[in-house]
Amino acid sequence: MNHPAEKSFEFDHPTNTALALRRSIANRLVYMVGKDVQSATQRDWLFAILHAARDRIMDRWRETRQITHAQDLKRVYYLSMEFLPGRILSNALMAIGILDETRAACAQLGADFDKLTDMEADPGLGNGGLGRLAACFLDSLATLGLPSMGYGIRFDYGMFAQRIVQGQQVEEPDGWLEAGNPWEIMRPEFSYKVCFGGRLDTSNGGLQWIEAEEVIAVAYDSAVPGHELASVATLRLWSARASRAINLDAFNRGDYIRAMEAKNASENVSRVLYPDDSTEHGRELRLRQEYFFVSASLQDLLRRFLRDHGSLEQLPEMVAIHINDTHPALAIPELMRLLIDVHRLGWDKAWSLCTRIFSYTNHTLLQEALETWPVDLFGRVLPRHLRIVFDLNAHFLAELHTRFPHDHDLLRRVSLIDENGSRRIRMAYLCVLASHRVNGVSALHSELMTTTIFADLARVFPDRFCNKTNGITPRRWLAQANPSLAELIDSRIGNGWRRNLVELEALRAWAADPEFNNAFQLVKAQNKQRLADRIARETGIVLDPDSLFDVQVKRVHEYKRQLLNLLHVVTRYHRILANPSANWMPRSVIFAGKAASAYYMAKKIIRLINDVAQVINSDPRVDGKLKVVFVPNYRVSLAEVIIPAADLSEQISTAGTEASGTGNMKFALNGALTIGTWDGANIEIAEQVGPDNMFIFGLRTQEVAATRAAGYRPRQHYEESYDLRLAIDRIADGSFSPTEPQRYHDLVAALLDSDHYLLLADYGDYLATQDRVDALYRRPFEWTRQAILNVAGMGIFSSDRTIREYAEDIWQLRPINR
Ligand code: 26W
């Protein structure tokens, strides 16, 4: 920087002594919030502390940007429709290294730190695994000092808040920004015009997009501090503002109110997150959202690149763009458009740049989750991009024809346009075509990807496909969520695992150490008490912390099989009633998770869980032996309390359906044993912790396929198993819904007549395996020894390992050098 005033531009860098911290908080309260110790509300204190923490990230944030610039380093831009960062404050204080000091400063100021941190909004800008993975990745990018920026949408309303009313899910808007968001910094100097609609004008030989509407994307930045402030990454979210041009007509006609209505309408594009996980709805607003954030992001990164570099030739050496599932796939035709229409490159040059810049992660094999857009809708909203997609497809198919001249059906099968029925654009195929790397998120999923949904494309582009098994950040999911366990681990093997998770290996030596084993049990007991208190407060249901905490928390979806878990619960209930004096191992079965608002079956499953809980919890005959609870409004901050308290982690998807899972990793890292199918990352967890230290059950992927191919008849299992028949009959006859006995008829019919996810086929093995769980839990030392071995085996599931692999094999990134 060479500014005339540089010499006299001086400022105070905040320091971290107890006194400095206390004064910072007081200063922020007085000069930023505008209150004092007499008048401050709890929120005022929270904001003062947030700002004091933010101040301590700023220097390193600026430094990260300056070094990246000075060292002229390649950057990755991680495009994701969703980010689920969770609360920031504790995470930031821990990254800075002042968590204890801040707690102490608060105590001196008379503020209750724990109560305040619990008031912080939990940004729900995502549905589930995909959004949370993006947040873990940013944490790792920052910790590893890799030049990066996350790009997404600043939704005014994130994932809905879930209330349970008479057993049913009720959705409420999540106005997380309403009280202000002290973490974000608006950057109105980075605003871009994003256009929609209109038509293509081909009149004078060329091709011009005559747009019909425009909206302005305004940048809001948040800092993502890495561990010990190794570096600070940026999350840049776009918010829609009406352009000045909006409805100028109406203004000029003096129709002020109508003009304002139009303004509101155009700002709708960043209003609300679609709460659908794994179902594709093809609504126009969703398409607009996808284009909105991708167009702003590309304009922004091209501006930055051209500021620093003369020629677009070097773009692939300096820029990697990652597409997180297909939701940002429009980045591909948008980059083509910008390069060709704005920067005047030829088609071949532009395409050659694209195919060296983009990479794409697939997160699901479920057919209904694969995005496709009807050609006519797409053309109405983005006529220029439709033209580019058609041209891309023509080039692609022509080239294929020369490579595979005799395989005519291949061209039809891999075409970007699905011509079966109404014509639709296959977004996943577009991503594969443009990306130099396509990855799945676990070993099994990556393999299935190349043998099922992308089988043809894997033959055409054999070198493109690879695997990057998911990971989780140990900073949030162990250090922050489970401080007691973190401290216990530190006391034996030191604190280096936060940065180098494979150091947990050293815990193997401690697994059978009586003192450590016992201390580990104590930590688990404390965490269970903490959860039991929370559940009692929120639901009124009192759990016995000595019972086995059996936990399934994740989105509610048929393929994740919460209903299989519930069939076990109902059977256990009946068995206890049939044999009340047996020595039952007390269990608390804990569920949490949201259902997409339009997903009928998932909502019905939530209702059944609550109905079953109601009957069981109020039946004195099973008191002390069995409890069931559905904890409302599952979100990151709730996960941080539930996961450390689990004894048993339920990962029971139909083999071949869960791409990876990341909850499975969080539970094992916190000392839960897993009951799970041979699916997703469960397989790799078993390889690491040893299959003897996990409860594996059920059909494997090949067997699932074979069972279906042989004409699966679920009713046969019903007929052959007394326990299963009893459980299903009681659900069907209204035993759990006495005021409306037929409530679950459709659900039961679906199970008996089709059972697409093979619950009944796996029921027998699942129940037998649950018996083995009880038997082991009676031996606390042995159970805990295995739990410790699980923790010890989790090293490779750090998102640091995942991100290092992305950086080396996909993005070709080098870290900043401080
Ligand atoms: C278009 C609707 C839609 C919305 C979200 C389709 C698909 C999605 C996501 C891809 C669903 C998702 O979150 N998938 C999860 O991604 C995690 C991170 O890789 C995996 O661990 C989970 O197994 C996978 O279900």
Short mmCIF file of C-alpha atoms in Angstrom, two decimals, residues 113-344:
data_model
loop_
_atom_site.label_atom_id
_atom_site.label_comp_id
_atom_site.label_asym_id
_atom_site.label_seq_id
_atom_site.Cartn_x
_atom_site.Cartn_y
_atom_site.Cartn_z
CA PHE A 113 -20.92 -16.00 29.79
CA ASP A 114 -22.66 -19.35 29.29
CA LYS A 115 -26.09 -17.77 29.28
CA LEU A 116 -24.93 -15.13 26.80
CA THR A 117 -23.36 -17.59 24.38
CA ASP A 118 -26.61 -19.52 24.39
CA MET A 119 -28.41 -16.42 23.10
CA GLU A 120 -26.33 -16.14 19.96
CA ALA A 121 -28.24 -16.87 16.75
CA ASP A 122 -27.38 -20.18 15.06
CA PRO A 123 -27.23 -19.30 11.35
CA GLY A 124 -29.31 -22.00 9.67
CA LEU A 125 -28.25 -21.31 6.12
CA GLY A 126 -28.42 -24.96 5.14
CA ASN A 127 -30.46 -28.12 5.31
CA GLY A 128 -28.09 -30.72 6.69
CA GLY A 129 -24.94 -32.60 5.82
CA LEU A 130 -23.99 -30.68 2.69
CA GLY A 131 -24.16 -27.26 4.37
CA ARG A 132 -22.40 -28.42 7.52
CA LEU A 133 -19.64 -30.01 5.42
CA ALA A 134 -19.08 -26.64 3.71
CA ALA A 135 -18.64 -25.02 7.15
CA CYS A 136 -16.17 -27.69 8.32
CA PHE A 137 -14.25 -27.16 5.07
CA LEU A 138 -13.94 -23.40 5.65
CA ASP A 139 -12.62 -24.09 9.15
CA SER A 140 -9.99 -26.42 7.70
CA LEU A 141 -9.07 -24.09 4.83
CA ALA A 142 -8.41 -21.35 7.38
CA THR A 143 -6.49 -23.67 9.70
CA LEU A 144 -4.32 -24.92 6.87
CA GLY A 145 -3.69 -21.39 5.57
CA LEU A 146 -5.06 -22.17 2.12
CA PRO A 147 -6.15 -19.10 0.14
CA SER A 148 -9.89 -19.45 -0.18
CA MET A 149 -13.28 -17.87 -0.12
CA GLY A 150 -16.69 -19.39 0.41
CA TYR A 151 -19.48 -17.91 -1.70
CA GLY A 152 -23.16 -18.35 -0.90
CA ILE A 153 -26.46 -16.61 -0.25
CA ARG A 154 -27.30 -14.41 2.71
CA PHE A 155 -30.80 -15.77 3.21
CA ASP A 156 -32.98 -13.47 5.32
CA TYR A 157 -34.69 -16.62 6.57
CA GLY A 158 -32.68 -19.78 7.03
CA MET A 159 -33.87 -23.29 7.78
CA PHE A 160 -37.29 -23.09 9.47
CA ALA A 161 -37.51 -23.49 13.25
CA GLN A 162 -39.32 -26.70 14.12
CA ARG A 163 -41.92 -26.86 16.86
CA ILE A 164 -43.75 -30.00 17.82
CA VAL A 165 -47.45 -29.34 18.37
CA GLN A 166 -49.54 -32.32 19.41
CA GLY A 167 -46.87 -34.61 18.07
CA GLN A 168 -46.61 -32.93 14.69
CA GLN A 169 -43.96 -30.78 13.10
CA VAL A 170 -44.89 -27.14 12.71
CA GLU A 171 -42.56 -24.86 10.75
CA GLU A 172 -41.84 -21.32 11.84
CA PRO A 173 -39.74 -18.71 10.07
CA ASP A 174 -36.19 -18.30 11.32
CA GLY A 175 -35.56 -14.57 11.32
CA TRP A 176 -31.94 -14.96 12.35
CA LEU A 177 -30.99 -11.46 11.12
CA GLU A 178 -33.77 -9.59 12.84
CA ALA A 179 -31.69 -8.40 15.80
CA GLY A 180 -28.70 -7.69 13.55
CA ASN A 181 -25.68 -9.84 12.81
CA PRO A 182 -22.54 -8.46 14.42
CA TRP A 183 -20.26 -10.90 12.61
CA GLU A 184 -20.96 -9.67 9.10
CA ILE A 185 -19.50 -6.64 7.39
CA MET A 186 -21.47 -5.22 4.50
CA ARG A 187 -19.27 -4.41 1.52
CA PRO A 188 -21.50 -2.30 -0.72
CA GLU A 189 -18.46 -1.45 -2.86
CA PHE A 190 -18.74 -5.03 -4.07
CA SER A 191 -22.15 -4.98 -5.72
CA TYR A 192 -22.99 -6.62 -9.02
CA LYS A 193 -25.87 -6.52 -11.39
CA VAL A 194 -27.53 -9.89 -12.02
CA CYS A 195 -30.00 -10.09 -14.90
CA PHE A 196 -32.88 -12.38 -15.74
CA GLY A 197 -35.35 -13.03 -18.52
CA GLY A 198 -35.67 -11.25 -21.82
CA ARG A 199 -34.57 -12.69 -25.14
CA LEU A 200 -31.67 -13.27 -27.48
CA ASP A 201 -31.24 -10.79 -30.26
CA THR A 202 -29.61 -12.33 -33.31
CA SER A 203 -30.61 -9.58 -35.72
CA ASN A 204 -27.20 -8.23 -36.72
CA GLY A 205 -25.31 -11.50 -37.01
CA GLY A 206 -24.17 -11.56 -33.38
CA LEU A 207 -25.88 -12.85 -30.28
CA GLN A 208 -27.05 -10.38 -27.73
CA TRP A 209 -28.93 -11.02 -24.52
CA ILE A 210 -31.57 -8.34 -24.10
CA GLU A 211 -32.30 -8.77 -20.39
CA ALA A 212 -35.69 -7.99 -18.92
CA GLU A 213 -34.97 -7.69 -15.19
CA GLU A 214 -32.07 -6.90 -12.97
CA VAL A 215 -31.27 -7.16 -9.31
CA ILE A 216 -28.17 -6.06 -7.40
CA ALA A 217 -26.14 -8.54 -5.36
CA VAL A 218 -24.46 -6.91 -2.36
CA ALA A 219 -21.57 -8.61 -0.56
CA TYR A 220 -21.60 -9.36 3.19
CA ASP A 221 -18.36 -10.80 4.56
CA SER A 222 -17.73 -12.88 7.66
CA ALA A 223 -14.36 -13.96 8.96
CA VAL A 224 -13.67 -17.67 9.41
CA PRO A 225 -10.81 -17.90 11.89
CA GLY A 226 -8.55 -20.96 11.68
CA HIS A 227 -7.18 -22.74 14.71
CA GLU A 228 -4.83 -20.44 16.64
CA LEU A 229 -5.55 -17.88 13.91
CA ALA A 230 -3.25 -19.74 11.52
CA SER A 231 -5.11 -17.73 8.90
CA VAL A 232 -8.58 -16.27 8.49
CA ALA A 233 -10.76 -17.29 5.55
CA THR A 234 -13.69 -15.31 4.20
CA LEU A 235 -17.29 -16.31 3.74
CA ARG A 236 -18.90 -13.88 1.30
CA LEU A 237 -22.69 -14.06 1.14
CA TRP A 238 -24.82 -12.19 -1.38
CA SER A 239 -27.97 -10.29 -0.51
CA ALA A 240 -30.41 -9.04 -3.14
CA ARG A 241 -31.17 -5.33 -3.46
CA ALA A 242 -33.55 -3.88 -5.97
CA SER A 243 -31.68 -2.03 -8.66
CA ARG A 244 -32.32 1.68 -9.08
CA ALA A 245 -33.66 0.97 -12.48
CA ILE A 246 -36.45 -1.09 -10.99
CA ASN A 247 -39.70 0.11 -12.24
CA LEU A 248 -38.45 3.59 -12.98
CA ASP A 249 -41.63 3.94 -14.99
CA ALA A 250 -43.80 3.56 -11.98
CA PHE A 251 -41.73 6.06 -10.05
CA ASN A 252 -41.97 8.54 -12.86
CA ARG A 253 -45.69 8.11 -13.07
CA GLY A 254 -45.71 9.00 -9.41
CA ASP A 255 -46.80 5.50 -8.41
CA TYR A 256 -44.48 5.33 -5.46
CA ILE A 257 -46.21 2.46 -3.67
CA ARG A 258 -46.34 0.24 -6.74
CA ALA A 259 -42.67 0.89 -7.34
CA MET A 260 -41.92 -0.16 -3.78
CA GLU A 261 -43.88 -3.37 -4.28
CA ALA A 262 -41.75 -4.17 -7.28
CA LYS A 263 -38.67 -3.46 -5.20
CA ASN A 264 -39.78 -6.00 -2.61
CA ALA A 265 -40.50 -8.59 -5.23
CA SER A 266 -37.08 -8.31 -6.79
CA GLU A 267 -35.40 -8.66 -3.40
CA ASN A 268 -37.20 -11.96 -2.83
CA VAL A 269 -34.38 -13.83 -4.50
CA SER A 270 -32.34 -13.98 -1.28
CA ARG A 271 -35.33 -14.15 1.06
CA VAL A 272 -35.53 -17.78 2.10
CA LEU A 273 -33.67 -21.08 2.00
CA TYR A 274 -35.52 -23.96 0.34
CA PRO A 275 -36.02 -26.46 3.15
CA ASP A 276 -35.81 -29.50 0.88
CA ASP A 277 -33.09 -31.97 1.44
CA SER A 278 -32.76 -34.56 -1.30
CA THR A 279 -35.84 -33.68 -3.30
CA GLU A 280 -35.77 -31.54 -6.33
CA HIS A 281 -38.73 -29.25 -6.96
CA GLY A 282 -37.74 -27.29 -10.01
CA ARG A 283 -39.33 -24.02 -8.94
CA GLU A 284 -38.46 -20.83 -10.71
CA LEU A 285 -37.41 -18.92 -7.58
CA ARG A 286 -34.90 -21.66 -6.81
CA LEU A 287 -33.38 -21.36 -10.29
CA ARG A 288 -33.13 -17.61 -9.80
CA GLN A 289 -31.41 -18.09 -6.44
CA GLU A 290 -28.88 -20.43 -7.99
CA TYR A 291 -28.09 -18.02 -10.80
CA PHE A 292 -28.10 -14.98 -8.54
CA PHE A 293 -25.29 -16.09 -6.25
CA VAL A 294 -23.25 -17.78 -8.94
CA SER A 295 -23.29 -14.78 -11.24
CA ALA A 296 -22.32 -12.35 -8.47
CA SER A 297 -19.53 -14.69 -7.31
CA LEU A 298 -18.05 -15.06 -10.79
CA GLN A 299 -18.19 -11.36 -11.51
CA ASP A 300 -16.47 -10.76 -8.18
CA LEU A 301 -13.68 -13.28 -8.68
CA LEU A 302 -13.05 -12.13 -12.25
CA ARG A 303 -12.80 -8.54 -11.04
CA ARG A 304 -10.25 -9.60 -8.41
CA PHE A 305 -8.29 -11.63 -10.95
CA LEU A 306 -8.20 -8.87 -13.57
CA ARG A 307 -7.16 -6.32 -10.97
CA ASP A 308 -4.02 -8.40 -10.28
CA HIS A 309 -3.35 -10.09 -13.61
CA GLY A 310 -3.40 -8.82 -17.12
CA SER A 311 -4.52 -11.76 -19.13
CA LEU A 312 -7.25 -14.32 -18.72
CA GLU A 313 -4.81 -16.95 -20.05
CA GLN A 314 -3.51 -17.50 -16.52
CA LEU A 315 -6.95 -17.85 -14.94
CA PRO A 316 -6.64 -21.63 -14.29
CA GLU A 317 -3.23 -21.13 -12.67
CA MET A 318 -4.67 -18.68 -10.17
CA VAL A 319 -8.30 -19.71 -9.69
CA ALA A 320 -10.02 -22.97 -8.77
CA ILE A 321 -13.82 -22.97 -8.57
CA HIS A 322 -15.50 -25.77 -6.67
CA ILE A 323 -19.14 -26.64 -7.24
CA ASN A 324 -20.75 -28.10 -4.09
CA ASP A 325 -23.36 -30.45 -5.54
CA THR A 326 -25.15 -29.23 -8.65
CA HIS A 327 -26.85 -26.23 -7.04
CA PRO A 328 -24.09 -23.84 -8.30
CA ALA A 329 -23.84 -25.59 -11.70
CA LEU A 330 -24.94 -22.43 -13.51
CA ALA A 331 -21.43 -21.17 -12.80
CA ILE A 332 -20.42 -23.14 -15.89
CA PRO A 333 -22.57 -21.43 -18.53
CA GLU A 334 -22.16 -18.15 -16.64
CA LEU A 335 -18.36 -18.28 -16.86
CA MET A 336 -18.70 -19.12 -20.57
CA ARG A 337 -21.00 -16.15 -21.02
CA LEU A 338 -18.70 -13.74 -19.17
CA LEU A 339 -15.63 -14.94 -21.07
CA ILE A 340 -17.31 -14.86 -24.47
CA ASP A 341 -19.84 -12.02 -24.33
CA VAL A 342 -18.05 -9.66 -21.94
CA HIS A 343 -14.35 -10.48 -22.30
CA ARG A 344 -14.63 -11.38 -25.97
#
